[in-house]
Structures are given as structure tokens and as C-alpha cells.
Coordinates of C-alpha atoms and ligand atoms in Angstrom, one line a residue:
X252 CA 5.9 -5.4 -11.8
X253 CA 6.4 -2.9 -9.3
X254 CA 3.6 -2.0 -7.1
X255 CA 4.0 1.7 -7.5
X256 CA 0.6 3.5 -8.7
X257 CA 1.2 6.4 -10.8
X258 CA -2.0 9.0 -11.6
X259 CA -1.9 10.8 -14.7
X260 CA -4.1 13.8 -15.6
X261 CA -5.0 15.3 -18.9
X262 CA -7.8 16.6 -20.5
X263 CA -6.5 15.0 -24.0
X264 CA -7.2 11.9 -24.3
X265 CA -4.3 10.8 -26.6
X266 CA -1.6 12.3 -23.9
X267 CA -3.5 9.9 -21.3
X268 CA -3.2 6.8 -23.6
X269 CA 0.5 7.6 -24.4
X270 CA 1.4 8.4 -21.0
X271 CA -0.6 5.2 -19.8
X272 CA 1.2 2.7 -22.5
X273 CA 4.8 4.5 -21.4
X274 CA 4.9 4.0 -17.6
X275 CA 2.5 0.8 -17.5
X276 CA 5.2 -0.9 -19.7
X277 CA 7.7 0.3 -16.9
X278 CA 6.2 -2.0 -14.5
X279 CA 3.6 1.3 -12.5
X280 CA 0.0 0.6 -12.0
X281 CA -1.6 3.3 -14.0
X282 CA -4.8 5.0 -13.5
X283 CA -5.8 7.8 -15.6
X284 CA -8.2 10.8 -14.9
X285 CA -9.4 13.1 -17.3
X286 CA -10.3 16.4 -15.2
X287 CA -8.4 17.8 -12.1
X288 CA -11.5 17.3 -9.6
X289 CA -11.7 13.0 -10.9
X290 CA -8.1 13.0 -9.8
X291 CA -9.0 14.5 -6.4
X292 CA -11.6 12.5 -6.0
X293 CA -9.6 9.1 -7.1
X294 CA -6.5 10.5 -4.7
X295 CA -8.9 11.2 -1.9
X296 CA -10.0 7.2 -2.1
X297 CA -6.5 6.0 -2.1
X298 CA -2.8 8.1 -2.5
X299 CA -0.9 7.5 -5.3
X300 CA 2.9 7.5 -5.5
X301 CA 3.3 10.0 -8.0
X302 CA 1.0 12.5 -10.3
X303 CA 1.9 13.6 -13.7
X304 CA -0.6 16.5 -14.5
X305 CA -1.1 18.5 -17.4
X306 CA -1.6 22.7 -16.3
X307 CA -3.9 24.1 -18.4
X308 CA -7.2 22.3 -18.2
X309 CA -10.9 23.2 -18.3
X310 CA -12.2 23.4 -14.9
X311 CA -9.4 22.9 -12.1
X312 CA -6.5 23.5 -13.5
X313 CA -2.4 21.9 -12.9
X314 CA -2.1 24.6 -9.9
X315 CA -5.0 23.5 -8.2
X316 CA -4.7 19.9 -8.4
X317 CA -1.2 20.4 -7.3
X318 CA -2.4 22.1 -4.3
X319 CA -5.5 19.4 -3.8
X320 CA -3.2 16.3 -3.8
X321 CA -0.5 18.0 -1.7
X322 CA -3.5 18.7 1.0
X323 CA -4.1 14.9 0.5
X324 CA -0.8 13.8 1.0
X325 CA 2.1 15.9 1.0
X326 CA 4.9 13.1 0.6
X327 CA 3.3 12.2 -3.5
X328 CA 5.1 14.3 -5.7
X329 CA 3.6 16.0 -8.1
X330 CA 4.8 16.6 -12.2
X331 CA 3.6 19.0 -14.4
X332 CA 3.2 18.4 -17.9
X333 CA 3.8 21.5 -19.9
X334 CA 3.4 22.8 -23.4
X335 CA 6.3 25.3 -24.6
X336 CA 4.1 28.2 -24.0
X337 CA 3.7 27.6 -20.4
X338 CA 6.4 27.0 -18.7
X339 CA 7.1 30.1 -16.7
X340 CA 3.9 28.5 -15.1
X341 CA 5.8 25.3 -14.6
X342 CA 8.8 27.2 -12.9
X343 CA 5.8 28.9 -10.9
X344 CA 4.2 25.3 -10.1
X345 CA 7.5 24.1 -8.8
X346 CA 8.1 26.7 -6.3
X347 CA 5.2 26.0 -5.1
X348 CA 5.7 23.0 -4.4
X349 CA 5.3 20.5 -7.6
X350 CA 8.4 18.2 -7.7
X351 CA 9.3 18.6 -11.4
X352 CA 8.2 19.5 -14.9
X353 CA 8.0 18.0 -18.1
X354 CA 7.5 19.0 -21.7
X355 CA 5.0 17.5 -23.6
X356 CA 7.4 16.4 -26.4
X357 CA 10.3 15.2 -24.2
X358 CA 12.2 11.8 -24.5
X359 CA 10.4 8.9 -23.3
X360 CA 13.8 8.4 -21.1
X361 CA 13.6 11.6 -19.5
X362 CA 9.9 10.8 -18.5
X363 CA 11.4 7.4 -17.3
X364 CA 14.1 9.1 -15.4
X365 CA 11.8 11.9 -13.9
X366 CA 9.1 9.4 -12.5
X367 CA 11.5 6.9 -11.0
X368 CA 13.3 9.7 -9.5
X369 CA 9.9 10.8 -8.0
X370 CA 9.0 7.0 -6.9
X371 CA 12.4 7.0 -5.1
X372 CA 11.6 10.6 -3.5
X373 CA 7.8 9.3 -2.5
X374 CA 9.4 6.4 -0.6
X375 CA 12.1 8.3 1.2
X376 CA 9.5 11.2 2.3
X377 CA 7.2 8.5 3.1
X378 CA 9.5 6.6 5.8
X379 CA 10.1 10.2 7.1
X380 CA 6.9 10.8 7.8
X381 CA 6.4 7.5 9.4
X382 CA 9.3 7.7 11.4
X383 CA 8.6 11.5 12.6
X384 CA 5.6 9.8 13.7
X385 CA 6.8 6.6 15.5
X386 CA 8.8 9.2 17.6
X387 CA 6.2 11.8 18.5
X388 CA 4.2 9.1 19.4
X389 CA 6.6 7.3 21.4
X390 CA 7.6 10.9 23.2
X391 CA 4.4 11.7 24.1
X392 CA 4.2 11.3 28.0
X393 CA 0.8 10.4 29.7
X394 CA 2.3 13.1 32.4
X395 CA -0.6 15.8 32.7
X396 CA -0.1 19.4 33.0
X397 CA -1.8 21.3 36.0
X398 CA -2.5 22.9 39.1
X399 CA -6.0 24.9 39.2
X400 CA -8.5 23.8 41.4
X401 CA -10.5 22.2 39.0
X402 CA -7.4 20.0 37.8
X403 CA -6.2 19.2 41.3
X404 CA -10.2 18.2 41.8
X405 CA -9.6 15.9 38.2
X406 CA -6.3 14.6 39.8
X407 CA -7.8 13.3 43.0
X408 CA -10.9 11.6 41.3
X409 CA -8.5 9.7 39.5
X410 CA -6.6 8.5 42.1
X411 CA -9.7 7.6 44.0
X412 CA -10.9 5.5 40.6
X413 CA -8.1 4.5 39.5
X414 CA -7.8 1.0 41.0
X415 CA -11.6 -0.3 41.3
X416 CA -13.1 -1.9 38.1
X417 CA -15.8 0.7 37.5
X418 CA -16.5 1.9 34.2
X419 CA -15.8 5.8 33.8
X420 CA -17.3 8.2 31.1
X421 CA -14.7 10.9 30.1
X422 CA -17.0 14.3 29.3
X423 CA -14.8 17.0 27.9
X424 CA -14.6 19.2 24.8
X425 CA -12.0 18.4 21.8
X426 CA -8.6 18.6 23.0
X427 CA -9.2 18.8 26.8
X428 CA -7.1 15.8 27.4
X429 CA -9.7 13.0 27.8
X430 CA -7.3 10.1 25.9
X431 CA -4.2 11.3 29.0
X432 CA -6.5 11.0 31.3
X433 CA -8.0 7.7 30.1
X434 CA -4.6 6.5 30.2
X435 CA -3.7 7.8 33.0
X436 CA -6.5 5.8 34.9
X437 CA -4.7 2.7 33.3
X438 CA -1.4 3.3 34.2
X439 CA -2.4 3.9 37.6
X440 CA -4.6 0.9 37.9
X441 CA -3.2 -3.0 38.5
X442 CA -4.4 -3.8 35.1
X443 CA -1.8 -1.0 34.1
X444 CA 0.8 -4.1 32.8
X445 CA -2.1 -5.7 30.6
X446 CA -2.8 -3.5 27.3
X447 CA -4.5 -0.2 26.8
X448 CA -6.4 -0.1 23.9
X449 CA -8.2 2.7 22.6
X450 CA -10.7 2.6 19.4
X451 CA -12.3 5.8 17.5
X452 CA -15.9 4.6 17.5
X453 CA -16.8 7.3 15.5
X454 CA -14.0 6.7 13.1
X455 CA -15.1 3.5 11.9
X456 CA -17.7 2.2 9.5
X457 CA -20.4 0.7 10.8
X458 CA -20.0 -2.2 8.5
X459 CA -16.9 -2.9 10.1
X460 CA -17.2 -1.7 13.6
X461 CA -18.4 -4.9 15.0
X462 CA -16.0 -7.3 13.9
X463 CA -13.2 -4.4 14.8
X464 CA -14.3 -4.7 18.4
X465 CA -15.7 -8.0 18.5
X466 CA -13.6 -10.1 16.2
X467 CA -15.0 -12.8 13.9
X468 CA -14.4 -16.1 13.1
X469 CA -13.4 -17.6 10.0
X470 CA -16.1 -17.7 7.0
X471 CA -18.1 -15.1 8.9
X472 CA -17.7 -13.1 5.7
X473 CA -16.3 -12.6 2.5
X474 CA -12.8 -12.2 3.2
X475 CA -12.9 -13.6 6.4
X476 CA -10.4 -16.0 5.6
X477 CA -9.1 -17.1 9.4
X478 CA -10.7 -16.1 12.8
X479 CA -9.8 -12.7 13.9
X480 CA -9.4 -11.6 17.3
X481 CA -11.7 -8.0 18.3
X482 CA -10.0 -4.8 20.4
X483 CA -11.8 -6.4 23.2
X484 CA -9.9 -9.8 23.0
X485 CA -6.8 -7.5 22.8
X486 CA -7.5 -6.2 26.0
X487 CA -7.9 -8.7 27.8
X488 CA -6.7 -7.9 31.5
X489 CA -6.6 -4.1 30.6
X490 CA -8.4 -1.6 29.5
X491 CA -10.4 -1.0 26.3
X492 CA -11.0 3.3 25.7
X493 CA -13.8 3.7 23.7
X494 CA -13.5 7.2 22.7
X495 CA -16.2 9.2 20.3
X496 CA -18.9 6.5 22.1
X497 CA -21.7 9.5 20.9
X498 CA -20.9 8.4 17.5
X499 CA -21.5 4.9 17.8
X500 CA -24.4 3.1 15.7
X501 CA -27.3 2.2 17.6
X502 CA -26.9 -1.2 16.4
X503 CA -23.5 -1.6 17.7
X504 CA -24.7 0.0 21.0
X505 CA -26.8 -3.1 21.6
X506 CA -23.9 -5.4 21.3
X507 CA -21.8 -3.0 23.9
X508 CA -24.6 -3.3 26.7
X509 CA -24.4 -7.1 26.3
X510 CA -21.0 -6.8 26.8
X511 CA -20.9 -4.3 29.9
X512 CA -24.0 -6.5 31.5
X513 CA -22.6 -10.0 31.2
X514 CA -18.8 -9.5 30.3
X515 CA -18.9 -11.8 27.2
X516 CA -19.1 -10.9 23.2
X517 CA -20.3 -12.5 20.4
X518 CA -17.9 -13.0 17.6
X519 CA -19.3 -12.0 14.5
X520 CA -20.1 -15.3 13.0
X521 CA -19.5 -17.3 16.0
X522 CA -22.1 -19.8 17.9
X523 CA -21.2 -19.3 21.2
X524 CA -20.0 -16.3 23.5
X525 CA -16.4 -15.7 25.1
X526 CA -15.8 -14.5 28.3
X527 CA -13.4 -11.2 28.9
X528 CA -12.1 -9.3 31.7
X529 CA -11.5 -5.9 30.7
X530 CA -12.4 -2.0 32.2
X531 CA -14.2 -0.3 29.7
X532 CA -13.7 3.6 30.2
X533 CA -15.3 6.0 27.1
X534 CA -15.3 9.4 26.0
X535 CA -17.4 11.8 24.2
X536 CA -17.6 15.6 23.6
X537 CA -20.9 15.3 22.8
X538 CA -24.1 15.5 25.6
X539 CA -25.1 11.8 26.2
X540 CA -28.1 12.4 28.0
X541 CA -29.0 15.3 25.6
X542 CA -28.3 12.0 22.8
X543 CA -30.5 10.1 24.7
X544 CA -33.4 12.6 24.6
X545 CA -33.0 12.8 20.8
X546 CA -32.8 9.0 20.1
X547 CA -29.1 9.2 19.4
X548 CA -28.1 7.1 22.1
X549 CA -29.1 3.5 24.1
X550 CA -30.8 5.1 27.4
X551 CA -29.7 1.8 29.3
X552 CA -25.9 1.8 27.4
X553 CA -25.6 5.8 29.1
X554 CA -26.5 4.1 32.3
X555 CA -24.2 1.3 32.0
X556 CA -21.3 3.8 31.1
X557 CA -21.8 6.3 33.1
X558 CA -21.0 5.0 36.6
X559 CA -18.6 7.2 37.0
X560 CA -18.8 10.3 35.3
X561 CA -15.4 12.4 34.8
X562 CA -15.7 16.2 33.4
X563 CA -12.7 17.6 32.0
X564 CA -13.1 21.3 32.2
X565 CA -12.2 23.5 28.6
X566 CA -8.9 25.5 28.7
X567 CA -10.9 28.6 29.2
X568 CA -12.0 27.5 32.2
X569 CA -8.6 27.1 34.0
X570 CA -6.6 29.8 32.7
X571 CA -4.2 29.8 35.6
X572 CA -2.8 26.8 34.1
X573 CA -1.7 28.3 30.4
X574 CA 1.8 29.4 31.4
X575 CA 2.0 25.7 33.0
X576 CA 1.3 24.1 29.9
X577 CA 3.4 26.7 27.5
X578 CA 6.3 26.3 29.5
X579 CA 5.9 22.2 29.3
X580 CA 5.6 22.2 25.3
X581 CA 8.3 24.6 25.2
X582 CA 10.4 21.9 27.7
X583 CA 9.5 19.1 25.2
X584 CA 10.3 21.3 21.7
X585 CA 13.5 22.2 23.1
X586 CA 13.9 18.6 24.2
X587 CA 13.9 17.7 21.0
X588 CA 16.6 19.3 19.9
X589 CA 18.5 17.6 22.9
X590 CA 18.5 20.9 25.2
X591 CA 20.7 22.8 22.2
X592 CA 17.7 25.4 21.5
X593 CA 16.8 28.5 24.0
X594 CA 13.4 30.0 23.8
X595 CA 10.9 31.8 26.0
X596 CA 8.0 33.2 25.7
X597 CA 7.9 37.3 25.7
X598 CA 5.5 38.7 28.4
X599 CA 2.9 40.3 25.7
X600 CA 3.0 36.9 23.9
X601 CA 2.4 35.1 27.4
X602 CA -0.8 37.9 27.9
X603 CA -2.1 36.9 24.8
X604 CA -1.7 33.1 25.2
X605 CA -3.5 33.5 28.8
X606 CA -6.8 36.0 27.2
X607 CA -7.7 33.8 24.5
X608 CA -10.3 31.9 24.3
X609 CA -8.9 28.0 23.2
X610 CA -12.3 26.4 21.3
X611 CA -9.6 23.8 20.4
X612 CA -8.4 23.7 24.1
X613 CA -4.7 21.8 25.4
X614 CA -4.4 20.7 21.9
X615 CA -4.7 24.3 20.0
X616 CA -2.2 25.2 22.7
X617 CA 0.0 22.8 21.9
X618 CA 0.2 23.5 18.2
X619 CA 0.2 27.0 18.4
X620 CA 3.6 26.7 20.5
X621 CA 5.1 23.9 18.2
X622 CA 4.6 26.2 15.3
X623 CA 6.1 29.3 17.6
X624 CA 8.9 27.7 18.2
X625 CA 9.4 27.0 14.7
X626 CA 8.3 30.1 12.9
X627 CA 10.2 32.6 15.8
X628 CA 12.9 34.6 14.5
X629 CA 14.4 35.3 18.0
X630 CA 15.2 33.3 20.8
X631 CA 11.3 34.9 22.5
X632 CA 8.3 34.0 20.9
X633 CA 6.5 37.4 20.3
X634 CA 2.7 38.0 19.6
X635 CA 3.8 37.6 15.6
X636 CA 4.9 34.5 16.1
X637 CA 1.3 33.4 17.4
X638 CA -0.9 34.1 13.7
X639 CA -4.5 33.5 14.4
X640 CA -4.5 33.3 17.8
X641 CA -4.5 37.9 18.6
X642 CA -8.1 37.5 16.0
X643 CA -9.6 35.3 18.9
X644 CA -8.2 37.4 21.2
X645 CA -10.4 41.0 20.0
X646 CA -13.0 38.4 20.1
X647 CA -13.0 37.7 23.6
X648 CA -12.3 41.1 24.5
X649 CA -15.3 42.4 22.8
X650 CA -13.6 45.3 21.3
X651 CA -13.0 45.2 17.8
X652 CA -9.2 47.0 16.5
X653 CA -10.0 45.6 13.0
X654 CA -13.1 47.9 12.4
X655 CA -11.7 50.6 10.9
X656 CA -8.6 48.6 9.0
X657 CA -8.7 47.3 5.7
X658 CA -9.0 43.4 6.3
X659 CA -10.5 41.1 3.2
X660 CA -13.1 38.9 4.7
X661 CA -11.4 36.0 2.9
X662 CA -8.5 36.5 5.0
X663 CA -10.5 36.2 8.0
X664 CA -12.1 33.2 6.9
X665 CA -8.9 31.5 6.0
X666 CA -7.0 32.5 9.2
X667 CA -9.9 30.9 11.6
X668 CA -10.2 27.6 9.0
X669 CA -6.1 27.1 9.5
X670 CA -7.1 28.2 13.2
X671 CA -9.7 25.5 13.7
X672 CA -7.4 22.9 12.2
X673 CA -4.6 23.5 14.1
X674 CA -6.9 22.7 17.0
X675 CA -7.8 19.4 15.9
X676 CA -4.6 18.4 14.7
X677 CA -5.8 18.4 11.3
X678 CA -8.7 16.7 11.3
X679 CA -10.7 17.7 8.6
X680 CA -14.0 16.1 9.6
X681 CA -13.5 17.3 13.1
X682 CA -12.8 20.8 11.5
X683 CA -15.8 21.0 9.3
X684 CA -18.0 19.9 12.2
X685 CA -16.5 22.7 14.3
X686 CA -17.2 25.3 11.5
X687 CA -20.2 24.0 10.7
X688 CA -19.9 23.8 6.9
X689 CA -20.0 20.4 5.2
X690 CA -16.5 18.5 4.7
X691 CA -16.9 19.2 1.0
X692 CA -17.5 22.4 1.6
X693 CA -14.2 22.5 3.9
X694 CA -12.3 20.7 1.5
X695 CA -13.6 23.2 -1.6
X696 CA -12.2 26.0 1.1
X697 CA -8.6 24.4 2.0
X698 CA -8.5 24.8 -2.3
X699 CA -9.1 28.1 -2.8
X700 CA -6.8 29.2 0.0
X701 CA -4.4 27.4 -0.8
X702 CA -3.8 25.8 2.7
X703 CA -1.5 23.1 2.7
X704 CA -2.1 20.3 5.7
X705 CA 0.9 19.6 8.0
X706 CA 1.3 16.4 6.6
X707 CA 2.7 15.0 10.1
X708 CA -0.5 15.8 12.4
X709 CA -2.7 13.8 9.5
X710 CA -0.3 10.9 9.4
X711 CA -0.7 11.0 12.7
X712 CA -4.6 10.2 12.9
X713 CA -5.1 6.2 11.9
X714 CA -8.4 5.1 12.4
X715 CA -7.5 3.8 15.8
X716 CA -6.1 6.4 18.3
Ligands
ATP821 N1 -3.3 18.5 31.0 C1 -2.6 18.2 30.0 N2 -1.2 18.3 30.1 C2 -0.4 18.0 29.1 N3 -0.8 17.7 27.8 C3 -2.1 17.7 27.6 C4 -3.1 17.9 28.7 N4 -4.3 17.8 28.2 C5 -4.2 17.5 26.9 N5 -2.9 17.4 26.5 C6 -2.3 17.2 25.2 O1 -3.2 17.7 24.3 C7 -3.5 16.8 23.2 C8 -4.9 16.4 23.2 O2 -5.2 15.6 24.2 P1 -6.2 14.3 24.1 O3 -6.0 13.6 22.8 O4 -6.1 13.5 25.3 O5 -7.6 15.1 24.0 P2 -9.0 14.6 23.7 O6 -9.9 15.3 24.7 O7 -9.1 13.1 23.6 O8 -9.4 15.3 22.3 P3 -10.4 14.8 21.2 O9 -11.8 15.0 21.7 O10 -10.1 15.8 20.1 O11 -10.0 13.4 20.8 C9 -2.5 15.6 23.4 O12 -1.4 15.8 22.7 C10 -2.3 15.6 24.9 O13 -1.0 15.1 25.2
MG822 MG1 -9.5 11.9 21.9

């Protein structure tokens, strides 16, 4: 029995019992949905390897769950089942994306052939993505960009905090670099050999959060079958970055006073308390005394944290830096390709890159230049290498060129939603939050469109950061 799951999705009911008896005697785990929005919703809960859809369908049809479960996860290929009559939609589905097609009345040994095929595909794609990853990750530098006032102003706070055992709160808007900095304080620090370990507060269930952070010991729970250790027992002797602390439950917030006040957690499960010896520094985006007003947020737990408060100004705010920054991602891209690309940004590009107004700040900035660099026809990146970005631009100019020419609202709206996403690497909850519209609503959105996720930046975003 292999332990590849296969989804299959037809509105006919014998075409999802044949299918089902075919592949499940191959050794997949089959799950069956009848309608294209039950197989987003079962692909949203967990990917499958491969999907074998049927195209014409009542309600979504093959097209648009292709485009749904590549959103999901662009490594699971996707095979359409089609009748005779449809196929020049097959051909259609396929360059768009859809790794095969089948007829309904094939062989069972071309069905075989076309879903192992896809499994082997899945798995390859899969490592890719993973490995893509690994490196990004592992090239990332903590080496921070700038030279305006207000980061030379950043840059000697650090230094000054770097080595005492205070606990800092990180203030900044999405993207403005509060994770570099956080590590930067590390690194600089003498705990800077002991671990840095950074947890998405906001990321986590709640159910979950405090044995994440905490650890548990066995029989604690069901499924707690040996004792765990927490984040904070991984940090022990470095640093533990609590980043999206605004979003953390109000019961878990009790637990994190106890532990700034007396330096000892609780265990879930356990009888008595254990000691650690770790800096805590957090981060937010969000106002924590404005939380505090609305009965978000533990008044005494803002105290606690904000010893020292650090405000990372937005992008907008030190503009002087932009051709800094543009000229380090362009260092790095090129990098990549061990120093055999040239590329520069033309002047009117640059001009552009320095008026806009970055709600997505250093992050935008660097995924606008990554997808320069790779969309650029020349060796400059020119203002039509920087989609999106010229829209913001009449914005913060005030005047309006696009009054007058014949743009479809709907391409406005799709343009700022791929935008917006850019600037959060992806993130779709992030995103929706941004554009104020539900995640549903987002997702219903990324659909229509057509907008297909850069499956990299979302494999990129595990729970923990
Ligand atoms: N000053 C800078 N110099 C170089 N790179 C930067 C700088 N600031 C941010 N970055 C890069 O921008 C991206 C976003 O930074 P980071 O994750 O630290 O932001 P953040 O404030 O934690 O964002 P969020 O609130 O969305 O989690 C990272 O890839 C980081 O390397
Ligand atoms: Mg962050």
C-alpha cells in the first residue's frame, strides 16, 4: 500500500465508484468528491498527490478546480477526465496548466500509467520546491540594508541593546524588517551561540499554542504519548522571538507574564515549574496599547514586553534608502546565478521604485525586483517590468492618467490583489486582512482571476517563521 492520496472529482456517481475501485486496488488512498468546490474544500484541509477531475460539471467546473487546487498547491498535478466531445477543452486545460488528460472510456492501464506517471511528477516537484526553499532560506543574510537617519537611529539602538537581557518589543508595519532585526539583536548579543527561535503566535491554534511554547509532559493529552519539550525549552540560553504577540489569546497571555515575571513555565500537564534562561523579544504590527484599550491585550503583559520599545519605520518613510535596497536584491538575484547575469535598473524604473508608496514595505520591494529580474527582456529593468507597482504610483501622485482610458475595474481589482500578495509573500490571510475582505472572499477572488500563487513564497511560510 502506497501512501499516495489521490482525489477524484465527478459529478457521476458511477465514474467515482469506478475510478475509486481502479486506483484503490493500485495501492492510492482514495477520496472522492462529488462537486468542484467539496474538492477545494477537502484539498484546502490537506493536498493531495494527484486530482483526476471530470470538466463539465454543474457549479465549478474542471477549469476552475484546476485553477483552485493549483492556487493550493502548485506541485499536485492535475488530470482531466474528458468525454469525446470536449476535448479541445482538455487541450485548453492542459496549457493551462493541467498535467494530462484522459478519456472517459480509456484502458484501465493507461489510467494506471497516467496517474503513476503524475505520482512520480508530484514527488519530483515536491523535493524542488523544498529544496528551492532550504536554499533561500539558508541565503538569506540577517545583513540589513540602510543608511537614512532613521535607520542609522535603528542601528545604534541596537547596538546599545543588544548585549543586556532586556526584553524589546519590535513595532513595525508588515514587511519593515522586524524578524532581521530581531535576529540581528541575537547575533549581536553573547547568547548569539545558543538558538534563536522564532514562533508565529498568531499562526497557531490556540488549542495548541500552549503546549507549542510550553511543552507538555507525557499523558497530558490524547496523543501525548512522551513529554515534549516547548520553543521556550529550545531556547534555552538564547533568544525566543515571539512575533504576531497582538494575536495571541488572552489565555495564553496569562501564562507569558508568568513566564517574563518569574522565568519558569508550566508544562502543560506537569506538577511542578522549570526554570529557563532565555531573552524574550516580540513583534507586532498591530497598536498594543491601542489592544489594550479595546481588551485585546494583558495591560500588565504590554508592560512586561515593552521595556524597550523598537519602531521600525515603513519604507515610505525612508525613501532615500530604495536604491540601497534595489541594488542589494539585484546583488543577491544575480548572485544566484553565480555573477553570470548583468542587470540594472533603468533611471525611469528607479523614479518609479523611489515615488511609490510600499504598503507592503522591504518585502514588496523585494518581490517586485525578484519578479523584475525575472520577467525583464533586457539586461535594464524598465517601468514594464514593474506591473502593479506605476497603479500605486498615480495614487500617490494624486493625479489620475487612467481617467480618461478605458481600464475594466476588474483589472484594477486583480492587479492590487496580486499587488497585495506579493507584499506578503503570499500570505493569504495576511492579504485578506490588508484588503479588508474575508479570506473566503479572497480566495473566491484568486478564482475568478485566475491568479495562480507562486508556489515557492507559500512553501515558504510553515507555521513557525
Ligand atoms: N533593512 C533591510 N535590509 C535588507 N532586507 C530587508 C530589510 N528589511 C526587511 N528586509 C527583508 O524583507 C523581508 C521581510 O522582512 P521581515 O520578515 O523581517 O519583516 P517583518 O516586519 O517581520 O514582516 P511581517 O510583519 O510581515 O512578518 C525579508 O526577506 C527581509 O530579509
Ligand atoms: Mg515577521
Amino acid at each position: 500500500m502506497s501512501d499516495h492520496t489521490v482525489l477524484i472529482v465527478d459529478d457521476e456517481e458511477s465514474m467515482l465508484q469506478y475510478l475509486s475501485i481502479l486506483l484503490t486496488r493500485e495501492g492510492y488512498k482514495v477520496d472522492t468528491a462529488k462537486c468542484g468546490l467539496e474538492a477545494l474544500q477537502k484539498m484546502e484541509k490537506s493536498p493531495f498527490d494527484v486530482v483526476l477531475t471530470d470538466i463539465q460539471m454543474p457549479g465549478l467546473d474542471g477549469i476552475q478546480v484546476l485553477k483552485g487546487i493549483k492556487a493550493i498547491d502548485s506541485t499536485t498535478p492535475v488530470i482531466m477526465i474528458t468525454a469525446y466531445a470536449d476535448e479541445q477543452t482538455a487541450i485548453h486545460a492542459v496549457n493551462h496548466g493541467a498535467y494530462s488528460y484522459l478519456h472517459k472510456h480509456c484502458k484501465n492501464d493507461e489510467i494506471k500509467l497516467v496517474v503513476r506517471n503524475a505520482v512520480s511528477l508530484r514527488k519530483v516537484k515536491k523535493e524542488n520546491v523544498q529544496l528551492k526553499t532550504e536554499i533561500k532560506r539558508s541565503k538569506k543574510s540577517t545583513k540589513i540594508i540602510g543608511q537614512s537617519r532613521e535607520m542609522n537611529g535603528l542601528f545604534r539602538l541596537v547596538d546599545k541593546i543588544a548585549d543586556t537581557n532586556a526584553t524589546v518589543l519590535i513595532h513595525g508595519e508588515s514587511g519593515t524588517g522586524k524578524e532581521l532585526i530581531a535576529k540581528s539583536i541575537h547575533e549581536k548579543s553573547s547568547r548569539s551561540k545558543a538558538p534563536f527561535v522564532a514562533i508565529n503566535c498568531g499562526a497557531i491554534p490556540e488549542t495548541l499554542l500552549e503546549s507549542q511554547l510550553f511543552g507538555h509532559v507525557k499523558g497530558s493529552f490524547t496523543g501525548a504519548d512522551k513529554d515534549h519539550n516547548g520553543f521556550c525549552q529550545q531556547a534555552a540560553g538564547g533568544t525566543i522571538f515571539l512575533d504576531e504577540i497582538g494575536e495571541t489569546p488572552l489565555a495564553i497571555q496569562v501564562k507569558l507574564l508568568r513566564m517574563l515575571q518569574e522565568r519558569e513555565i508550566y508544562p502543560v500537564g506537569a506538577s511542578q515549574h522549570v526554570k529557563v534562561d532565555l531573552r524574550v523579544i516580540a513583534a507586532t504590527n498591530k497598536d498594543l496599547a491601542h489592544e489594550v484599550v479595546a481588551g485585546n491585550f494583558r495591560e500588565d503583559l504590554f508592560y512586561r514586553l515593552n521595556v524597550i520599545p523598537v519602531a521600525l519605520p515603513s519604507l515610505s518613510q525612508r525613501r532615500d534608502d530604495i536604491p540601497l535596497l534595489v541594488d542589494h536584491f539585484l546583488k543577491r538575484h544575480i548572485a544566484e546565478y553565480k555573477g553570470q547575469l548583468k542587470t540594472a535598473v533603468a533611471d525611469e524604473a528607479l523614479n518609479i521604485l523611489q515615488s511609490y508608496d510600499w504598503p507592503g514595505n522591504v518585502r514588496e520591494l523585494e518581490n517586485v525586483i525578484e519578479r523584475a529580474c525575472i520577467i525583464r527582456d533586457s539586461e535594464k529593468i524598465s517601468a514594464v517590468d514593474l506591473p502593479g507597482i506605476n497603479a500605486g504610483l498615480e495614487e500617490t501622485n494624486n493625479s489620475n492618467p487612467s481617467v480618461g482610458t478605458h481600464i475594466p475595474l476588474e483589472d484594477v481589482e486583480k492587479a492590487h490583489i496580486i499587488t497585495v500578495l506579493n507584499s506578503v509573500g503570499g500570505r493569504k490571510k495576511q492579504a485578506s486582512e490588508i484588503l479588508d475582505i474575508n479570506p473566503s472572499t479572497l480566495y473566491r477572488k484568486l478564482l475568478k482571476y485566475g491568479i495562480e500563487e507562486d508556489s515557492d513564497v507559500e512553501a515558504a511560510e510553515p507555521v513557525l517563521v
